[in-house]
Tab-separated table of C-alpha atoms in Angstrom:
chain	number	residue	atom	x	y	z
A	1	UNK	CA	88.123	84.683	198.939
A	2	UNK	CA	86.830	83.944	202.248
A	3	UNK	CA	85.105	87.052	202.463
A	4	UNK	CA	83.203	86.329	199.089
A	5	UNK	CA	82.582	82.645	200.739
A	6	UNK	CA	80.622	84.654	203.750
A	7	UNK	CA	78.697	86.581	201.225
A	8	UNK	CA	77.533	83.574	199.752
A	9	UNK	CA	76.064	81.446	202.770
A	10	UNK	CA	73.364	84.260	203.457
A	11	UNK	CA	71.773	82.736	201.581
A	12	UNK	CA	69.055	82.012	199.046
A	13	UNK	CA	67.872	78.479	199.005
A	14	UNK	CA	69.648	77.402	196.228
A	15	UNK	CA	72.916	78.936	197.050
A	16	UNK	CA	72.348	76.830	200.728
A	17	UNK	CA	71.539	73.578	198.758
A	18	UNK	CA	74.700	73.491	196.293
A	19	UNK	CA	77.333	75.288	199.592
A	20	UNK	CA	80.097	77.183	198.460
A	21	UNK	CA	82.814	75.660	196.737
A	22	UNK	CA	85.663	77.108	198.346
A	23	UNK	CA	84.256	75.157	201.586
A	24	UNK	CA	84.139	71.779	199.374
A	25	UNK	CA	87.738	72.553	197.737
A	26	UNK	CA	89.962	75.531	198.647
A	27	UNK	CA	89.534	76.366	201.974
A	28	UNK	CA	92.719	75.417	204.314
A	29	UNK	CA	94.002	76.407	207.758
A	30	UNK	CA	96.677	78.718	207.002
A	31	UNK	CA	93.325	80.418	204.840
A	32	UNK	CA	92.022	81.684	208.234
A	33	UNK	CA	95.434	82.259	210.205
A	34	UNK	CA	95.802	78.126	211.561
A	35	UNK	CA	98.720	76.425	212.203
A	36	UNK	CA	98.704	72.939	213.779
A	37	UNK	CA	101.249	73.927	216.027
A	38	UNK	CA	99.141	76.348	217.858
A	39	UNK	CA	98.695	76.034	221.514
A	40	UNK	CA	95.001	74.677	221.325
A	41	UNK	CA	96.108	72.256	219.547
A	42	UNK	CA	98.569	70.439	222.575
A	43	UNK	CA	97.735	67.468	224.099
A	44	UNK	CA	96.708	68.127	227.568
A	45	UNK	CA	96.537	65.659	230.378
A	46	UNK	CA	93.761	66.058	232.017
A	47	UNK	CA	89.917	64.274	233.647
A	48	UNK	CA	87.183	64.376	230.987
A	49	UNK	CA	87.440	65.898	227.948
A	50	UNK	CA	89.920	68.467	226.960
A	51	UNK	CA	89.023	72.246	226.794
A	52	UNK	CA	88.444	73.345	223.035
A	53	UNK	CA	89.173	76.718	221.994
A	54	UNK	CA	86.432	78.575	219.665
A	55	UNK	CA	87.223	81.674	217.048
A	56	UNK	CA	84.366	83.789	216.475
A	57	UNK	CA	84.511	85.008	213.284
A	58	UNK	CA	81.433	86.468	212.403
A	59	UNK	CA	77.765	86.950	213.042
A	60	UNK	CA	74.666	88.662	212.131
A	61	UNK	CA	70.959	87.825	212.020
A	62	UNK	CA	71.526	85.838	208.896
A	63	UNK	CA	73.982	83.413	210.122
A	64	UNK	CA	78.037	82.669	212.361
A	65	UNK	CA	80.740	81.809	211.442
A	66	UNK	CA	83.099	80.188	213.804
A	67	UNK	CA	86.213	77.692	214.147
A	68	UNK	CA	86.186	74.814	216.571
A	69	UNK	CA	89.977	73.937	217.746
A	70	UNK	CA	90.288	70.448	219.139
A	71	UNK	CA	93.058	68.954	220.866
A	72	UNK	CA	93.334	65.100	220.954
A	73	UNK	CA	90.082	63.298	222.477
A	74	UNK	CA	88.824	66.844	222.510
A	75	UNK	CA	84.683	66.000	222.294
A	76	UNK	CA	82.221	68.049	221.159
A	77	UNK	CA	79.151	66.390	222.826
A	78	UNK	CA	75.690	65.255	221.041
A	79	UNK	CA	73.648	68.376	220.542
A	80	UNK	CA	71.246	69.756	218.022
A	81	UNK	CA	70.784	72.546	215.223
A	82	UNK	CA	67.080	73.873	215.560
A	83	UNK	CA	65.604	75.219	212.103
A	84	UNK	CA	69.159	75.616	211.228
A	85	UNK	CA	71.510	74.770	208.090
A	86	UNK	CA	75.116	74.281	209.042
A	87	UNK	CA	78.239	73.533	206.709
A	88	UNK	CA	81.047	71.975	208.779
A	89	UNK	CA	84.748	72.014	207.089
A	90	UNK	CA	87.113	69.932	208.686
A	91	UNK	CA	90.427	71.787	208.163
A	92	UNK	CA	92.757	69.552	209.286
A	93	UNK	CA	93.314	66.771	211.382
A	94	UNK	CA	90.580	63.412	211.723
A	95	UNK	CA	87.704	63.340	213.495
A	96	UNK	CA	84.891	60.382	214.120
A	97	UNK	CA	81.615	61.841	213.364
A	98	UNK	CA	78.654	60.837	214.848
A	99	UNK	CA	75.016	62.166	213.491
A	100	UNK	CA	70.903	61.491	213.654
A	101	UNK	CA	67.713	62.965	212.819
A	102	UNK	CA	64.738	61.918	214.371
A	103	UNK	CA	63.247	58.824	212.899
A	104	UNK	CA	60.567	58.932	210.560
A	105	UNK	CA	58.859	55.275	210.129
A	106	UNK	CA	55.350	54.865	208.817
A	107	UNK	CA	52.432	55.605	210.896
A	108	UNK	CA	52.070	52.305	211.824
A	109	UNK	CA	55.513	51.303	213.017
A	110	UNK	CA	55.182	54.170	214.952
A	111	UNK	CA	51.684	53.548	216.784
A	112	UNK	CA	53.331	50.593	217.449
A	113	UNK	CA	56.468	51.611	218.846
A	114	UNK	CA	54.761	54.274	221.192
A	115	UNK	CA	52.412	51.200	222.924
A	116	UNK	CA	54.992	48.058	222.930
A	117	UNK	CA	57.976	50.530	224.500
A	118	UNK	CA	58.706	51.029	228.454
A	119	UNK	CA	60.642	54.350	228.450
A	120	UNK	CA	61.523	56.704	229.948
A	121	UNK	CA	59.569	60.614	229.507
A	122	UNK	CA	61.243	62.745	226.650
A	123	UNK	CA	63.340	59.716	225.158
A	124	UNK	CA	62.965	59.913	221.347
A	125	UNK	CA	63.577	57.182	218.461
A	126	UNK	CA	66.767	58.637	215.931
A	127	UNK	CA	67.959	57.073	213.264
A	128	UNK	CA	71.869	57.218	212.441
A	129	UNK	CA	72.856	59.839	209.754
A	130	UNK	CA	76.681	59.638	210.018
A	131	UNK	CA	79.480	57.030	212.231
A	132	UNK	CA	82.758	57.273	210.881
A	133	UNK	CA	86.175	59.486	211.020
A	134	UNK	CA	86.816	61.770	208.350
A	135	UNK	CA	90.071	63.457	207.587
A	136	UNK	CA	90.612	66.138	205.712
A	137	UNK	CA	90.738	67.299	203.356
A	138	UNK	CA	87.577	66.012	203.165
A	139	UNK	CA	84.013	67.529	201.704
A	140	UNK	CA	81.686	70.020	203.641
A	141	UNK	CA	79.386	68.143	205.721
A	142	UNK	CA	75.879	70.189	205.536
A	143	UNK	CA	73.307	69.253	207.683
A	144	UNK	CA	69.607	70.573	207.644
A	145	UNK	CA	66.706	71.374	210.055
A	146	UNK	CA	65.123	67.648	209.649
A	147	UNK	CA	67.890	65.817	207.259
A	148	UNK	CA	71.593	65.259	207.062
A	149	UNK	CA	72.175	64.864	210.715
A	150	UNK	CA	70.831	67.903	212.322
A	151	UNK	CA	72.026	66.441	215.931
A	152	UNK	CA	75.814	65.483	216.180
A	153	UNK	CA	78.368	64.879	217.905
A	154	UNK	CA	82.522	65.422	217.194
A	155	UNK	CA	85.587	63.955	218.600
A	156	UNK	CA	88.994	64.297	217.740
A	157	UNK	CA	90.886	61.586	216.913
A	158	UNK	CA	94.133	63.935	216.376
A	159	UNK	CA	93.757	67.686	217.126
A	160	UNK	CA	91.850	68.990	214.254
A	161	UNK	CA	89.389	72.479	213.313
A	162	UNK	CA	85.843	72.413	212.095
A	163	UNK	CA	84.902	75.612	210.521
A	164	UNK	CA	81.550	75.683	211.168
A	165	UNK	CA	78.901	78.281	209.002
A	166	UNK	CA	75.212	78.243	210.888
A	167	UNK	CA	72.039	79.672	209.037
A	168	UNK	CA	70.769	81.208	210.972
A	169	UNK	CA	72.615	80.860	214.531
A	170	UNK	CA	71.443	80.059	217.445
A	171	UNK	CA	68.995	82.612	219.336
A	172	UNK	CA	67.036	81.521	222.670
A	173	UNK	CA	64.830	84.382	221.960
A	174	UNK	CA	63.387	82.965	218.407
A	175	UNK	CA	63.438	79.667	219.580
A	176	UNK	CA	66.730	78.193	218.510
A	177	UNK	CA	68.106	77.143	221.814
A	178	UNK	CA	71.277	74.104	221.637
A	179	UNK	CA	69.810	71.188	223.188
A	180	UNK	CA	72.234	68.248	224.392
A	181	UNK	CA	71.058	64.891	223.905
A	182	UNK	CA	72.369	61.426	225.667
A	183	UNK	CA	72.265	58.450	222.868
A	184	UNK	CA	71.123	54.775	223.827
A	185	UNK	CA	71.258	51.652	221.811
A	186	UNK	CA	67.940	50.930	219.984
A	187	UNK	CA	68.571	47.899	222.004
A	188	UNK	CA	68.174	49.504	225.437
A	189	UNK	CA	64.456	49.467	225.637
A	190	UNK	CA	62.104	45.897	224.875
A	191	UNK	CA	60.415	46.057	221.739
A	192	UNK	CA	57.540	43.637	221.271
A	193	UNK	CA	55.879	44.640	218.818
A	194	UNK	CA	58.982	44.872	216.535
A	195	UNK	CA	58.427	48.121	215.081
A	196	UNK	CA	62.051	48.556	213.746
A	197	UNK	CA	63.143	45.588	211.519
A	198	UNK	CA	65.698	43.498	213.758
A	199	UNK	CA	68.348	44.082	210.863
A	200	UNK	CA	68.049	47.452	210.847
A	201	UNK	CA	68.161	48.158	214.915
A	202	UNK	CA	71.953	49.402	214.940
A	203	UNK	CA	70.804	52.200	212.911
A	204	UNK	CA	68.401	53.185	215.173
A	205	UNK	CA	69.011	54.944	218.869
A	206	UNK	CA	67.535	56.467	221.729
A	207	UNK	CA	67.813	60.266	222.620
A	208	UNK	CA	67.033	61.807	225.870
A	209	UNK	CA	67.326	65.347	226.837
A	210	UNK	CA	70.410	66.587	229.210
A	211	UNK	CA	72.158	69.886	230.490
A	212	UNK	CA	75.137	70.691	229.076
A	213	UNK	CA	77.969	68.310	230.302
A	214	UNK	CA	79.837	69.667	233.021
A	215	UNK	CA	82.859	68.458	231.030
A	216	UNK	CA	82.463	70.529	228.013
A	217	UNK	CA	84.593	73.653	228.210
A	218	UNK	CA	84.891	76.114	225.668
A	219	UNK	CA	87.303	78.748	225.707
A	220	UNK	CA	87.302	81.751	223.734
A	221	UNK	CA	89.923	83.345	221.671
A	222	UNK	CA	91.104	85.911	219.281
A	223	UNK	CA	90.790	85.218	215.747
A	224	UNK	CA	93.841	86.553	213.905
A	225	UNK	CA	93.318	85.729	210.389
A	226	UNK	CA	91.794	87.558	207.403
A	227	UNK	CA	89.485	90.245	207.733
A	228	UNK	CA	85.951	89.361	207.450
A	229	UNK	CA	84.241	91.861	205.088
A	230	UNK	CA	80.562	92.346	205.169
């Protein structure tokens, strides 16, 4: 089954827009060789955020596939998905979700956002896609190049795993390169000119380009379940 689920995500347009089912329905952890009593799973003491440990499944030109293990508080900081469609399963566990995608108000909300706004260089207007926890079993998120929350970030509330499916992956070369992002509140600029509707503002932030946190670890490890077949 899960190798007929990779077949599937490579993907015609209409096979990306409707997902696989078995990510929506059947997929679970022991499905790809999880058990919540693994060690990446342990609560670890420790400054910052936890290490996570990622299984690489699968890639090719077409798309990855890989699995995100997340002890408690384990974060997976804001960052984006260039040109890319991604299906996230969460397997098991709860995790808050945070999402955006770059704001899109009329043409002139924006002219007037751009001239009443003291900001800083490279900060950009998002609006929120996704804030809440989800536990599974829960649906597939799917996000898009410029909808469904194209830059998020996870945390784990208990130790959970995100299967994650990315169309096509990442690749510096073609110009898919993960950028991190820190979020402000809408709030933390003046806006005179009221651009954004002041009871809509919480659904609105600020993004600014960073490095990769020095925090975020990732540790690699074997994947021992099923055999992927091409």
């Amino acid at each position: 089954m899960l190798s007929q689920t990779m077949k599937a995500v490579t993907l015609s347009p209409t096979s990306i827009s409707h997902g696989p089912k078995v990510f929506h329905y059947g997929m679970k952890p022991a499905d790809v060789g999880l058990t919540q009593d693994m060690p990446y799973f342990r609560t670890i003491e420790t400054e910052g955020s936890p290490p996570i440990t990622y299984l690489h499944l699968y890639e090719c030109n077409k798309f990855s596939i890989g699995i995100f293990c997340l002890p408690p508080n384990g974060v997976i900081p804001l960052h984006n998905h260039p040109g890319m469609t991604v299906f996230s399963k969460l397997l098991f566990g709860s995790m808050h979700i945070k999402s955006y995608d770059w704001a899109n108000l009329p043409q002139n909300a924006s002219e007037n956002l751009n001239s009443s706004y003291f900001k800083p260089p490279g900060v950009q207007l998002a609006k929120v896609k996704v804030d809440s926890v989800l536990t599974a079993p829960c649906s597939t998120s799917i996000l898009y190049p410029a909808d469904g929350g194209n830059m998020h970030c996870f945390t784990a509330v208990t130790s959970c795993a995100v299967l994650d499916v990315l169309g096509p992956p990442y690749s510096d070369p073609e110009g898919r390169h993960c950028t991190y992002y820190l979020d402000f509140p809408y709030s933390s600029f003046s806006d005179d000119a009221g651009a954004v509707a002041e009871n809509e503002r919480e659904s609105y932030a600020w993004l600014e380009e960073k490095e990769k946190p020095d925090d975020f670890n990732v540790v690699g490890a074997m994947y021992r379940g099923p055999k992927i077949v091409k």
